[in-house]
Amino acid sequence: MTSIPNVFTQDELGWTPWLEPLAESELTERHWTGLVDASRSKSPYFMLLAHDPEVLEARTKADKDIFYNPNGGLPRAERELSATATSRHNGCIFCASVHSRFASTHSKRRDDVQRLLDEGIGADLGERWNAVKDAAVALTDTPISFGPDNIAKLRAAGLDDFEITDVISASAFFNWANRLMLSLGEPLPANAA
């Protein structure tokens, strides 16, 4: 029996769905369009979402615009920090592993990212990263606790309105993504996927 990872890590993890994903042999042109990137056919998560290809396509295009758009706004590292803080707060070990690796890669602040995973949302990451992390957590709280105090803290840390919008977009997207991932399956050790 494979043990389910129960510690937040930057290591690569696998993920297994509880519902049957599509097989690559079942994909039609409509499904390939929905995947956006053909390489996603190797992912059980995306092959599960491919049951509804139009929703998957919309989801993937929103994801790419929020995280990969190079036209101003928040640096990629801090978009990934938002996703990591959201995932850490929601308890999504798989998503936290993926986006903490991206945050470390793009920021070169691996130790700070690991501190967030190890210590949780109370970790001290410095003024700017604390403002981003705290905003992500406030957006993740149920009921939401995000408000003018978070905006003031982000502005005081040097973020402009476009960057603040990116914090909100990345965190909001990952609140949805975490809940979807946590509802559809569970993480596995990388070698068990």
mmCIF file of C-alpha atoms in Angstrom:
data_model
loop_
_atom_site.group_PDB
_atom_site.id
_atom_site.type_symbol
_atom_site.label_atom_id
_atom_site.label_comp_id
_atom_site.label_asym_id
_atom_site.label_seq_id
_atom_site.Cartn_x
_atom_site.Cartn_y
_atom_site.Cartn_z
ATOM 1 C CA MET A 1 0.000 0.000 0.000
ATOM 2 C CA THR A 2 1.332 3.436 -0.963
ATOM 3 C CA SER A 3 1.524 6.019 1.818
ATOM 4 C CA ILE A 4 -0.037 9.392 1.114
ATOM 5 C CA PRO A 5 2.394 12.324 1.617
ATOM 6 C CA ASN A 6 1.441 14.292 4.719
ATOM 7 C CA VAL A 7 4.292 16.829 4.907
ATOM 8 C CA PHE A 8 4.620 19.989 2.816
ATOM 9 C CA THR A 9 7.625 19.729 0.539
ATOM 10 C CA GLN A 10 9.258 21.281 -2.492
ATOM 11 C CA ASP A 11 9.985 17.792 -3.784
ATOM 12 C CA GLU A 12 8.078 16.534 -6.792
ATOM 13 C CA LEU A 13 4.956 14.558 -5.900
ATOM 14 C CA GLY A 14 2.504 12.495 -7.894
ATOM 15 C CA TRP A 15 -1.268 12.747 -7.785
ATOM 16 C CA THR A 16 -3.985 10.173 -8.384
ATOM 17 C CA PRO A 17 -7.629 10.856 -9.217
ATOM 18 C CA TRP A 18 -10.550 9.069 -7.547
ATOM 19 C CA LEU A 19 -12.534 9.228 -10.784
ATOM 20 C CA GLU A 20 -11.345 7.666 -14.034
ATOM 21 C CA PRO A 21 -9.463 10.108 -16.288
ATOM 22 C CA LEU A 22 -9.760 9.834 -20.044
ATOM 23 C CA ALA A 23 -7.240 7.646 -21.831
ATOM 24 C CA GLU A 24 -5.183 9.338 -24.519
ATOM 25 C CA SER A 25 -6.786 6.999 -27.081
ATOM 26 C CA GLU A 26 -10.208 8.494 -26.211
ATOM 27 C CA LEU A 27 -9.240 12.085 -27.019
ATOM 28 C CA THR A 28 -10.980 13.803 -29.896
ATOM 29 C CA GLU A 29 -9.967 17.106 -31.489
ATOM 30 C CA ARG A 30 -12.287 18.815 -29.015
ATOM 31 C CA HIS A 31 -10.366 17.293 -26.069
ATOM 32 C CA TRP A 32 -6.971 18.214 -27.543
ATOM 33 C CA THR A 33 -8.183 21.800 -27.923
ATOM 34 C CA GLY A 34 -9.356 21.775 -24.307
ATOM 35 C CA LEU A 35 -5.959 20.602 -23.070
ATOM 36 C CA VAL A 36 -4.351 23.700 -24.714
ATOM 37 C CA ASP A 37 -0.894 22.042 -24.384
ATOM 38 C CA ALA A 38 -0.617 18.503 -25.775
ATOM 39 C CA SER A 39 1.888 17.629 -23.029
ATOM 40 C CA ARG A 40 -0.937 17.848 -20.485
ATOM 41 C CA SER A 41 -2.245 14.536 -21.839
ATOM 42 C CA LYS A 42 0.415 12.914 -19.612
ATOM 43 C CA SER A 43 -1.212 14.337 -16.449
ATOM 44 C CA PRO A 44 -4.030 12.356 -14.769
ATOM 45 C CA TYR A 45 -5.381 15.649 -13.393
ATOM 46 C CA PHE A 46 -5.757 17.293 -16.797
ATOM 47 C CA MET A 47 -7.027 14.065 -18.360
ATOM 48 C CA LEU A 48 -9.732 13.960 -15.683
ATOM 49 C CA LEU A 49 -10.682 17.587 -16.346
ATOM 50 C CA ALA A 50 -10.723 16.780 -20.077
ATOM 51 C CA HIS A 51 -14.129 15.146 -19.558
ATOM 52 C CA ASP A 52 -15.380 18.752 -19.897
ATOM 53 C CA PRO A 53 -12.965 20.151 -22.485
ATOM 54 C CA GLU A 54 -14.512 23.598 -22.847
ATOM 55 C CA VAL A 55 -14.265 24.246 -19.092
ATOM 56 C CA LEU A 56 -10.707 22.848 -19.078
ATOM 57 C CA GLU A 57 -9.736 25.173 -21.934
ATOM 58 C CA ALA A 58 -11.154 28.227 -20.120
ATOM 59 C CA ARG A 59 -9.459 27.144 -16.875
ATOM 60 C CA THR A 60 -6.100 26.616 -18.561
ATOM 61 C CA LYS A 61 -6.165 29.934 -20.415
ATOM 62 C CA ALA A 62 -6.997 31.765 -17.153
ATOM 63 C CA ASP A 63 -4.146 29.898 -15.398
ATOM 64 C CA LYS A 64 -1.655 30.795 -18.115
ATOM 65 C CA ASP A 65 -2.678 34.445 -18.181
ATOM 66 C CA ILE A 66 -2.444 34.789 -14.401
ATOM 67 C CA PHE A 67 0.891 33.013 -13.967
ATOM 68 C CA TYR A 68 2.768 33.394 -17.270
ATOM 69 C CA ASN A 69 1.708 36.791 -18.613
ATOM 70 C CA PRO A 70 4.950 38.809 -18.911
ATOM 71 C CA ASN A 71 3.200 42.149 -19.510
ATOM 72 C CA GLY A 72 3.817 43.875 -16.182
ATOM 73 C CA GLY A 73 2.275 43.206 -12.816
ATOM 74 C CA LEU A 74 3.702 41.021 -10.093
ATOM 75 C CA PRO A 75 6.988 39.177 -10.721
ATOM 76 C CA ARG A 76 6.425 35.468 -11.429
ATOM 77 C CA ALA A 77 8.087 34.505 -8.128
ATOM 78 C CA GLU A 78 5.477 36.417 -6.137
ATOM 79 C CA ARG A 79 2.584 35.049 -8.183
ATOM 80 C CA GLU A 80 3.930 31.605 -7.255
ATOM 81 C CA LEU A 81 4.339 32.729 -3.628
ATOM 82 C CA SER A 82 0.632 33.668 -3.622
ATOM 83 C CA ALA A 83 -0.268 30.207 -4.949
ATOM 84 C CA THR A 84 2.029 28.543 -2.394
ATOM 85 C CA ALA A 85 0.604 30.485 0.569
ATOM 86 C CA THR A 86 -2.946 29.752 -0.602
ATOM 87 C CA SER A 87 -2.144 26.055 -1.043
ATOM 88 C CA ARG A 88 -0.391 25.885 2.333
ATOM 89 C CA HIS A 89 -3.412 27.450 4.036
ATOM 90 C CA ASN A 90 -5.873 25.164 2.211
ATOM 91 C CA GLY A 91 -3.802 22.065 2.981
ATOM 92 C CA CYS A 92 -3.160 21.139 -0.660
ATOM 93 C CA ILE A 93 0.206 19.373 -0.352
ATOM 94 C CA PHE A 94 0.392 18.605 -4.075
ATOM 95 C CA CYS A 95 -0.270 22.195 -5.254
ATOM 96 C CA ALA A 96 2.062 23.594 -2.580
ATOM 97 C CA SER A 97 4.858 21.309 -3.809
ATOM 98 C CA VAL A 98 4.465 22.438 -7.427
ATOM 99 C CA HIS A 99 4.199 26.166 -6.776
ATOM 100 C CA SER A 100 6.795 26.304 -4.001
ATOM 101 C CA ARG A 101 9.302 24.869 -6.488
ATOM 102 C CA PHE A 102 8.345 27.601 -8.973
ATOM 103 C CA ALA A 103 8.561 30.279 -6.248
ATOM 104 C CA SER A 104 12.036 29.046 -5.291
ATOM 105 C CA THR A 105 13.214 28.830 -8.880
ATOM 106 C CA HIS A 106 12.038 32.307 -9.836
ATOM 107 C CA SER A 107 13.011 34.053 -6.582
ATOM 108 C CA LYS A 108 16.201 32.174 -5.626
ATOM 109 C CA ARG A 109 14.799 32.287 -2.054
ATOM 110 C CA ARG A 110 14.440 28.554 -1.465
ATOM 111 C CA ASP A 111 15.000 28.818 2.302
ATOM 112 C CA ASP A 112 12.225 31.412 2.698
ATOM 113 C CA VAL A 113 9.842 29.303 0.631
ATOM 114 C CA GLN A 114 10.717 26.243 2.708
ATOM 115 C CA ARG A 115 10.104 28.270 5.891
ATOM 116 C CA LEU A 116 6.562 28.970 4.649
ATOM 117 C CA LEU A 117 6.013 25.251 4.076
ATOM 118 C CA ASP A 118 7.563 24.216 7.409
ATOM 119 C CA GLU A 119 6.210 26.923 9.718
ATOM 120 C CA GLY A 120 2.971 27.660 7.910
ATOM 121 C CA ILE A 121 1.271 30.948 7.242
ATOM 122 C CA GLY A 122 2.799 32.625 10.320
ATOM 123 C CA ALA A 123 6.324 32.365 8.887
ATOM 124 C CA ASP A 124 8.214 35.670 8.707
ATOM 125 C CA LEU A 125 9.322 36.174 5.089
ATOM 126 C CA GLY A 126 10.179 39.890 5.154
ATOM 127 C CA GLU A 127 7.902 42.899 4.584
ATOM 128 C CA ARG A 128 7.024 42.453 0.905
ATOM 129 C CA TRP A 129 6.599 38.683 0.973
ATOM 130 C CA ASN A 130 4.679 38.889 4.268
ATOM 131 C CA ALA A 131 2.270 41.353 2.651
ATOM 132 C CA VAL A 132 1.761 39.016 -0.333
ATOM 133 C CA LYS A 133 1.431 35.913 1.895
ATOM 134 C CA ASP A 134 -0.962 37.601 4.313
ATOM 135 C CA ALA A 135 -3.160 38.866 1.465
ATOM 136 C CA ALA A 136 -3.260 35.365 -0.051
ATOM 137 C CA VAL A 137 -4.230 33.882 3.321
ATOM 138 C CA ALA A 138 -6.899 36.542 3.937
ATOM 139 C CA LEU A 139 -8.391 35.736 0.513
ATOM 140 C CA THR A 140 -8.341 32.037 1.443
ATOM 141 C CA ASP A 141 -10.029 32.384 4.812
ATOM 142 C CA THR A 142 -13.675 31.337 5.044
ATOM 143 C CA PRO A 143 -15.350 33.729 5.403
ATOM 144 C CA ILE A 144 -12.924 35.929 3.494
ATOM 145 C CA SER A 145 -10.956 38.347 5.696
ATOM 146 C CA PHE A 146 -9.267 40.317 2.886
ATOM 147 C CA GLY A 147 -9.939 44.035 2.922
ATOM 148 C CA PRO A 148 -8.552 47.590 2.944
ATOM 149 C CA ASP A 149 -5.918 46.720 5.578
ATOM 150 C CA ASN A 150 -4.423 44.125 3.217
ATOM 151 C CA ILE A 151 -4.414 46.627 0.349
ATOM 152 C CA ALA A 152 -2.670 49.201 2.574
ATOM 153 C CA LYS A 153 -0.062 46.647 3.657
ATOM 154 C CA LEU A 154 0.600 45.650 0.022
ATOM 155 C CA ARG A 155 0.962 49.300 -1.016
ATOM 156 C CA ALA A 156 3.284 49.989 1.943
ATOM 157 C CA ALA A 157 5.429 47.063 0.774
ATOM 158 C CA GLY A 158 5.781 48.748 -2.627
ATOM 159 C CA LEU A 159 3.172 46.972 -4.759
ATOM 160 C CA ASP A 160 1.231 49.021 -7.301
ATOM 161 C CA ASP A 161 -2.408 48.389 -8.219
ATOM 162 C CA PHE A 162 -1.521 46.050 -11.117
ATOM 163 C CA GLU A 163 0.675 43.955 -8.809
ATOM 164 C CA ILE A 164 -2.045 43.881 -6.132
ATOM 165 C CA THR A 165 -4.505 42.666 -8.757
ATOM 166 C CA ASP A 166 -2.077 39.836 -9.586
ATOM 167 C CA VAL A 167 -1.893 38.816 -5.896
ATOM 168 C CA ILE A 168 -5.692 38.667 -5.828
ATOM 169 C CA SER A 169 -5.928 36.779 -9.152
ATOM 170 C CA ALA A 170 -3.271 34.188 -8.246
ATOM 171 C CA SER A 171 -4.738 33.596 -4.789
ATOM 172 C CA ALA A 172 -8.336 33.434 -5.983
ATOM 173 C CA PHE A 173 -7.431 31.047 -8.796
ATOM 174 C CA PHE A 174 -5.634 28.766 -6.361
ATOM 175 C CA ASN A 175 -8.463 28.785 -3.871
ATOM 176 C CA TRP A 176 -10.558 27.263 -6.646
ATOM 177 C CA ALA A 177 -7.760 24.999 -7.925
ATOM 178 C CA ASN A 178 -6.958 23.664 -4.420
ATOM 179 C CA ARG A 179 -10.555 22.812 -3.713
ATOM 180 C CA LEU A 180 -10.881 21.054 -7.062
ATOM 181 C CA MET A 181 -7.665 19.094 -6.563
ATOM 182 C CA LEU A 182 -8.545 18.140 -2.968
ATOM 183 C CA SER A 183 -12.002 16.986 -4.093
ATOM 184 C CA LEU A 184 -10.881 14.884 -7.049
ATOM 185 C CA GLY A 185 -7.956 12.862 -5.701
ATOM 186 C CA GLU A 186 -4.891 12.741 -3.491
ATOM 187 C CA PRO A 187 -1.126 13.202 -3.668
ATOM 188 C CA LEU A 188 1.235 10.286 -4.026
ATOM 189 C CA PRO A 189 4.980 9.933 -3.643
ATOM 190 C CA ALA A 190 6.567 10.819 -6.987
ATOM 191 C CA ASN A 191 7.750 7.272 -7.627
ATOM 192 C CA ALA A 192 4.237 5.876 -7.045
ATOM 193 C CA ALA A 193 2.465 8.075 -9.610
#
